[in-house]
Coordinates of C-alpha atoms and ligand atoms in Angstrom, one line a residue:
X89 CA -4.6 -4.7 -30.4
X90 CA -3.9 -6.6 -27.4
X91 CA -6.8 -7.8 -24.8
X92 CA -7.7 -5.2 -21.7
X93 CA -8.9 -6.4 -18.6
X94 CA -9.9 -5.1 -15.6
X95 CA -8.3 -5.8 -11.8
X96 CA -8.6 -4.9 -8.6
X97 CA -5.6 -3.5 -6.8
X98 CA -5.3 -5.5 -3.8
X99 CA -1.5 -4.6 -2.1
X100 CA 0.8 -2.3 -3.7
X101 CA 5.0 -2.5 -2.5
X102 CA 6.2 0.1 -4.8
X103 CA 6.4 -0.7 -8.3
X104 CA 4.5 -4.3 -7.9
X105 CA 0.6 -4.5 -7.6
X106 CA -1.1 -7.0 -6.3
X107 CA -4.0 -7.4 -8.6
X108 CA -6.9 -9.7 -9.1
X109 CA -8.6 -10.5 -11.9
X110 CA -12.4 -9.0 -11.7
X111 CA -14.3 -11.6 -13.8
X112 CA -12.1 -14.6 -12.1
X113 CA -10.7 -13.7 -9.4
X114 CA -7.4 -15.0 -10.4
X115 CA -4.4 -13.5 -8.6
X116 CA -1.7 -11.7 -10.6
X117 CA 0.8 -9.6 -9.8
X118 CA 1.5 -6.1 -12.4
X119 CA 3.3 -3.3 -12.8
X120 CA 2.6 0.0 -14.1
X121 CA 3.7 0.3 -18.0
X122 CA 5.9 3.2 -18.5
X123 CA 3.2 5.1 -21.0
X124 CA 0.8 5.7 -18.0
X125 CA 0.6 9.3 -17.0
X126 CA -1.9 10.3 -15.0
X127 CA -2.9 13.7 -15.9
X128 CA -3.2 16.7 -13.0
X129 CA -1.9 13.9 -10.5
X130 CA -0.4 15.2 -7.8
X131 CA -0.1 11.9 -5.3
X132 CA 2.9 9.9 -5.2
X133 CA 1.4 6.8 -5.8
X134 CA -0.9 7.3 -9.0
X135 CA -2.1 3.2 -8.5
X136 CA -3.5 2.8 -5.5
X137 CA -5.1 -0.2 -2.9
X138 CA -9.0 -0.4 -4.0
X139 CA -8.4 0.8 -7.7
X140 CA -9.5 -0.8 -10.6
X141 CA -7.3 -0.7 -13.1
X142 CA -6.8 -1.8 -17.2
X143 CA -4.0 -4.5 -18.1
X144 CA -2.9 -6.3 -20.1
X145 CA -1.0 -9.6 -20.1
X146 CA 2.4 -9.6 -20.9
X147 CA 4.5 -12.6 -22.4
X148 CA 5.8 -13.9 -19.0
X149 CA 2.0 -13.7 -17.5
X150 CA 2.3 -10.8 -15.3
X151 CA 0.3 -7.5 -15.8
X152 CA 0.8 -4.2 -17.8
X153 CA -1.3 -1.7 -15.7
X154 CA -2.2 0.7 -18.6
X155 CA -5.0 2.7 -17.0
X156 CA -6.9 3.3 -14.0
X157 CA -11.0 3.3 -13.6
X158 CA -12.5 6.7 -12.4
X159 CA -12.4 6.5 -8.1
X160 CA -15.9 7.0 -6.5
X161 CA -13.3 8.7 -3.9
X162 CA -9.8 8.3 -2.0
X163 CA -8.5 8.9 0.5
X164 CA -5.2 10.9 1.0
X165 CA -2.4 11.8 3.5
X166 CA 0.5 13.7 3.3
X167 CA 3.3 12.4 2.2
X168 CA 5.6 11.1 5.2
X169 CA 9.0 13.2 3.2
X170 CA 6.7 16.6 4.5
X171 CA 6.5 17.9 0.4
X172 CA 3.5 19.2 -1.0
X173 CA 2.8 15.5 -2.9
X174 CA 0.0 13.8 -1.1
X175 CA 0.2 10.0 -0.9
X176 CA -3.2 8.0 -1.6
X177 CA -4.2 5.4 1.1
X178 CA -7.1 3.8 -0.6
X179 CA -9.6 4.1 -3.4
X180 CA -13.4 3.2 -4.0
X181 CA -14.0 2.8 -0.2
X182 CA -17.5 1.6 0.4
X183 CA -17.8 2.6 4.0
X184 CA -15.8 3.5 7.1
X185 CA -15.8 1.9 11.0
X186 CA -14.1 3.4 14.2
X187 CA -13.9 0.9 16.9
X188 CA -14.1 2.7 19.9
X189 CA -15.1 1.2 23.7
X190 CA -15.8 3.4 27.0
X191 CA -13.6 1.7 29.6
X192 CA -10.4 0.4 29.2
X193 CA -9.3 2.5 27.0
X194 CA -11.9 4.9 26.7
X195 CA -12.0 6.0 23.4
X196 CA -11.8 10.0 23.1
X197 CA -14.9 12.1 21.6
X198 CA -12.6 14.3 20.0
X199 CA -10.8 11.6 18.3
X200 CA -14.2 10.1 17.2
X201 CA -15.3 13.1 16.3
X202 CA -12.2 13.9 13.8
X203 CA -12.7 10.5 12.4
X204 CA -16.6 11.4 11.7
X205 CA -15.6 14.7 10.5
X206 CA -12.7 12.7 8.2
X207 CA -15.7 10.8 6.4
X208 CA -18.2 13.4 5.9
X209 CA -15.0 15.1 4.1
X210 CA -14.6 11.9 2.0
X211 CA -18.4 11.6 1.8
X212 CA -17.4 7.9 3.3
X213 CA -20.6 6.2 5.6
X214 CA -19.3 6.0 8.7
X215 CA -20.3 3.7 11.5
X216 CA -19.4 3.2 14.9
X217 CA -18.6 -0.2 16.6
X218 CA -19.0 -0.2 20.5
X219 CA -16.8 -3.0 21.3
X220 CA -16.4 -4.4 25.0
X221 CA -20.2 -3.6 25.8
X222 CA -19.7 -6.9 28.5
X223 CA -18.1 -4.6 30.3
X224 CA -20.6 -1.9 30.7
X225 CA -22.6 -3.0 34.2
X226 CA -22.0 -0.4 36.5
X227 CA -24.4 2.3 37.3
X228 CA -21.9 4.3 35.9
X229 CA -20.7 2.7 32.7
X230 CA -24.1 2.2 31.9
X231 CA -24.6 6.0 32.2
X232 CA -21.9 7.2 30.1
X233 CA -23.1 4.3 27.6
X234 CA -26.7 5.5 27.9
X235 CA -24.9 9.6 27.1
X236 CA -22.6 7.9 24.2
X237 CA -25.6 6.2 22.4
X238 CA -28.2 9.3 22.8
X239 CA -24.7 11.4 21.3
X240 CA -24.3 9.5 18.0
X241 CA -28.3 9.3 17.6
X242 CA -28.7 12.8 18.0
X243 CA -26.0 12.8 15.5
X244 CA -27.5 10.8 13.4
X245 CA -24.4 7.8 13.4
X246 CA -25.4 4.2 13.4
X247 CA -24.1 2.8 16.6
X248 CA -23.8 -1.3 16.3
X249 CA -22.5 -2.9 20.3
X250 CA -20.4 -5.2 20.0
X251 CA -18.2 -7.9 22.3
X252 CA -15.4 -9.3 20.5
X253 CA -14.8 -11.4 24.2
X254 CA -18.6 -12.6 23.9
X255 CA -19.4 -12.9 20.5
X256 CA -22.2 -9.7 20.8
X257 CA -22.9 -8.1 17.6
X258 CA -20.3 -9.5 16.2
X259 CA -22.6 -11.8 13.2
X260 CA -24.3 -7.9 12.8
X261 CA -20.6 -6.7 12.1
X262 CA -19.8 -9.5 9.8
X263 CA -23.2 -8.7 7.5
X264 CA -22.1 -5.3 7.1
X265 CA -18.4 -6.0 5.9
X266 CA -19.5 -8.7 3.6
X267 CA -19.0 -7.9 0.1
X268 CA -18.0 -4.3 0.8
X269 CA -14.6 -2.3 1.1
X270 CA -14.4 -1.2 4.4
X271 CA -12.2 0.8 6.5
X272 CA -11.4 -0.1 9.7
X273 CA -9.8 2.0 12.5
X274 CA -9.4 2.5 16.1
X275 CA -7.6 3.4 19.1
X276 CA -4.8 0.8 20.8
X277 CA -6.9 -1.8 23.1
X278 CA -10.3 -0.9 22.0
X279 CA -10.7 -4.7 20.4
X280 CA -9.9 -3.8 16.7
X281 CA -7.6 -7.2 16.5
X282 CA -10.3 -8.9 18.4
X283 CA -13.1 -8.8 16.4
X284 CA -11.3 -9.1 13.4
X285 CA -10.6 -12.3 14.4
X286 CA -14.1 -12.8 16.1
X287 CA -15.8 -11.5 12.6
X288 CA -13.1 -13.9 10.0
X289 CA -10.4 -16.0 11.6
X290 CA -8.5 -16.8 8.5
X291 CA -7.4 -13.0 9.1
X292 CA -5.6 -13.1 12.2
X293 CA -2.1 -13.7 11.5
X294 CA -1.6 -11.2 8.6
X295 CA -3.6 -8.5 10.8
X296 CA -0.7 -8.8 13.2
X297 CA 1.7 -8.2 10.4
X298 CA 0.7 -5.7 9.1
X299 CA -0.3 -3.6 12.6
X300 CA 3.5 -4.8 13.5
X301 CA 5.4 -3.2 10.0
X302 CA 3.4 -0.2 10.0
X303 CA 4.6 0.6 13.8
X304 CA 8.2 0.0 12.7
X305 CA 7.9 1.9 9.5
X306 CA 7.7 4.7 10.9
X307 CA 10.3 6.4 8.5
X308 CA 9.2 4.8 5.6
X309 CA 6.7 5.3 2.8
X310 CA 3.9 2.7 4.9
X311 CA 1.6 0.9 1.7
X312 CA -1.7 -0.2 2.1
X313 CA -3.4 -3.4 2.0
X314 CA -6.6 -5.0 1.7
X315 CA -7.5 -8.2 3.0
X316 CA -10.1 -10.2 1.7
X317 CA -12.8 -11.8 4.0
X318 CA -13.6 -15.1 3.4
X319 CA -17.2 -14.2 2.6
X320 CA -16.6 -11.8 0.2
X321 CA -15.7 -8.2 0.5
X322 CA -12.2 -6.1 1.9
X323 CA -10.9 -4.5 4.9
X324 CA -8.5 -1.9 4.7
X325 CA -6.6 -1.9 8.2
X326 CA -5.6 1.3 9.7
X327 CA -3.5 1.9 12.6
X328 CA -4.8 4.2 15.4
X329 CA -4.8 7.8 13.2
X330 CA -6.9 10.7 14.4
X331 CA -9.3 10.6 11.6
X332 CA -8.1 9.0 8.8
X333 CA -7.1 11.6 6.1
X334 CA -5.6 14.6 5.1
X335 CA -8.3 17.6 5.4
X336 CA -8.3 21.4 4.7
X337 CA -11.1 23.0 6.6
X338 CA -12.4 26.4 6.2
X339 CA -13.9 28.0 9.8
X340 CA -17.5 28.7 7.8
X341 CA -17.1 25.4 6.4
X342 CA -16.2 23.1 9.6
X343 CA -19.7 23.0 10.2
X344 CA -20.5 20.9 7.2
X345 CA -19.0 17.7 8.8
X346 CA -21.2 17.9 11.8
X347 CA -24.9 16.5 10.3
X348 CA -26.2 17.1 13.9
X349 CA -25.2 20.9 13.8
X350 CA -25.6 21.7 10.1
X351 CA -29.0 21.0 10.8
X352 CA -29.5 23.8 13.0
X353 CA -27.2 26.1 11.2
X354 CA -30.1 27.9 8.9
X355 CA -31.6 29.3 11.5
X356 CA -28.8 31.2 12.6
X357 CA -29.3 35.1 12.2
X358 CA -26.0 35.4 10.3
X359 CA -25.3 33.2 7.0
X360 CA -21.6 32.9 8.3
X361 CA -22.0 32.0 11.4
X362 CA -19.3 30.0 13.2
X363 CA -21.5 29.6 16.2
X364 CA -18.8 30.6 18.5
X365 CA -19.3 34.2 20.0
X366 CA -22.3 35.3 16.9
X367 CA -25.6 36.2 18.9
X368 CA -28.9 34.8 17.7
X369 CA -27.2 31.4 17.1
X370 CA -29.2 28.4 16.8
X371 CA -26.8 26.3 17.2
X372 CA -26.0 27.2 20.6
X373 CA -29.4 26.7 20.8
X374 CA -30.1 23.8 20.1
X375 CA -27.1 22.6 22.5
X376 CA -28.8 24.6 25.4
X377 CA -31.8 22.3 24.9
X378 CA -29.7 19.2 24.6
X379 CA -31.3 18.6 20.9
X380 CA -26.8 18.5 20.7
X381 CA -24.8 16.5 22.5
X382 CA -22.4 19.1 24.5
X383 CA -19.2 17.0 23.4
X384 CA -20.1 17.2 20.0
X385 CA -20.6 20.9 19.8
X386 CA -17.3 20.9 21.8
X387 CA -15.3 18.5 19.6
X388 CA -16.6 21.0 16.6
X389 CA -14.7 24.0 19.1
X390 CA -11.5 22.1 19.2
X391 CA -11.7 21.3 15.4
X392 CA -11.7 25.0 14.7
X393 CA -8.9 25.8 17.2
X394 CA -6.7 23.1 16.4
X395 CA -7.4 24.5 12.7
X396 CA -6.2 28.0 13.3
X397 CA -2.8 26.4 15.3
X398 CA -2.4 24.5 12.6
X399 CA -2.2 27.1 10.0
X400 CA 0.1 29.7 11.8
Ligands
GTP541 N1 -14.0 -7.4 28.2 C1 -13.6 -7.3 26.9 N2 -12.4 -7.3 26.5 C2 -12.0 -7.2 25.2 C3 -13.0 -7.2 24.2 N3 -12.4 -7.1 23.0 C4 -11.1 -7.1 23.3 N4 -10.9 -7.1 24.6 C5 -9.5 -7.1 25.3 O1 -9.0 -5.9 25.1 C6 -7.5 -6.0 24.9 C7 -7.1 -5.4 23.6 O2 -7.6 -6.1 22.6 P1 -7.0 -6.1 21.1 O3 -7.9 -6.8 20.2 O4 -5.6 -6.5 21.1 O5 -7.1 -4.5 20.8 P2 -6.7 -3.7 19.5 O6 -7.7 -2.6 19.4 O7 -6.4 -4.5 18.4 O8 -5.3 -3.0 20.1 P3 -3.9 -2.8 19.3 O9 -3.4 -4.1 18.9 O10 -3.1 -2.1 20.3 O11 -4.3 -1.9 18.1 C8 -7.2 -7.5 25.0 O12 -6.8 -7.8 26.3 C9 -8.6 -8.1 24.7 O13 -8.7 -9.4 25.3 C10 -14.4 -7.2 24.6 O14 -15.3 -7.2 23.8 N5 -14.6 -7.3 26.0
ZN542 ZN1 -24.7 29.8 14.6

């Protein structure tokens, strides 16, 4: 019997992987052999960026990909031809960042909220990066900074402020990527390209290739990518998508993504309660005495609306 190894799937084009070796880190580059079915797949892509994967070495040196290791989770999207098939963005994500800022573009709490919402679905840690905080002097930014930050504690979301223009928080960033597979996302101008370069510079030119294609690709199957820090560790790069997955959500169920509001939800006088017009709702509650945020419990509103259009 031939020798099995194991790789990590690094870029994928189609029907050649990226791999690299996980004992020695050796680069190789493999292709799925024909035998490998996955069974009850549905995806279009049954190898994926951040799997881990069997091969074995063929006679011109590349790799047979002749399994795949059980994911810790994925994340899906549907597929851009509008079938039924989902297509599988990444695998084995450690842990999830939205770059957002408050001025210039301010980043919407609806679209941070979808994105929090995304990775409680994909039971990914998410953290928030508060880029541009140089900015934030005025009586009145620092008021809406003072509202954002008491929002996400409430909520129970690690915060880290960062200036990509200063150099603020960004060493902080850098010790939380390192050694980890990390999703990175975030609105146009917040900073993302910025403190990617602030965080590894080695990264900069292939972040703007990629961020480039995927714009242009628009009618093409997009694949992903994950680009290795120099200290160890991957970033997935993601453009600017409202949350960053494919999610079915239930109206009794929506609730589960909101740690801040699931934790009032028991006291509640009725076990479905959607904490929209029920009376006796803690939830409402608990915003009325600002133990809530306001735009939380309304981003969880919109989530259930935009639900309901969605499913006409
Ligand atoms: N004041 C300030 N400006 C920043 C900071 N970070 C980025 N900028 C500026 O914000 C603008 C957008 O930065 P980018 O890094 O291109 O933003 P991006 O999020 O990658 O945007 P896209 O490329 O559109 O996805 C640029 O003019 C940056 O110089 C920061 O921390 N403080
Ligand atoms: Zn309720």
């Amino acid at each position: 019997m031939e020798k099995r190894s194991t790789a990590l799937v690094i870029k994928s084009t189609g029907s050649w992987y990226a791999l690299r070796d996980v004992r020695s880190g050796r680069p190789l580059a493999g292709r799925i052999r024909g035998s490998l079915r996955l069974r009850g797949s549905r995806s279009t892509n049954p190898v994926v960026v951040g799997d881990r994967v069997e091969y074995e070495t063929t006679d011109d040196g590349t790799a047979a990909i002749v399994g795949v290791c059980p994911r810790s989770n994925y994340i899906i999207r549907r597929s851009p031809n509008l079938s039924k098939e989902s297509h599988i963005i990444a695998a084995n994500v450690d842990q999830a960042f939205l770059v957002v800022s408050l001025y210039r573009p301010a980043t919407n709490n609806e679209f941070i909220d979808r994105f929090l919402v995304t990775a409680e679905a994909y039971r990914v840690p998410a953290t928030l990066v508060l880029n541009k905080c140089d900015l934030y002097v005025t009586d009145e930014l620092r008021e809406i900074r003072a509202s954002f930050l008491h929002a996400y504690s409430l909520a129970g979301y690690e915060v880290l402020e960062t200036s990509a223009e200063r150099g603020d928080g960004v060493e902080a960033l850098k010790a939380r990527l390192t050694g980890k597979v990390s999703l990175l996302s975030g609105n146009s101008g917040v900073g993302k390209s910025s403190l990617i370069r602030a965080v590894d510079p080695s990264l900069d030119v292939r972040t703007g290739e990629v961020s480039a294609s995927s714009r242009r690709g628009k009618h093409t199957t997009t694949f992903s990518e994950m680009y290795p820090l120099e200290e160890g560790g991957y970033l997935i790069d993601t453009p600017g998508i409202k949350g960053f997955g494919l999610i079915d959500i239930a109206d009794d169920e929506a609730c589960r993504y909101f740690p801040d509001l699931l934790r009032h939800a028991s006291g509640c006088a009725y076990y479905n309660c959607t904490h929209t017009h029920e009376p006796s709702c803690a939830v409402k509650e608990a915003v009325a005495q600002g133990l809530i945020a306001p735009s939380r419990y309304e981003s969880y509103l919109k989530l259930l609306e935009d639900d309901k259009k969605y499913r006409k």
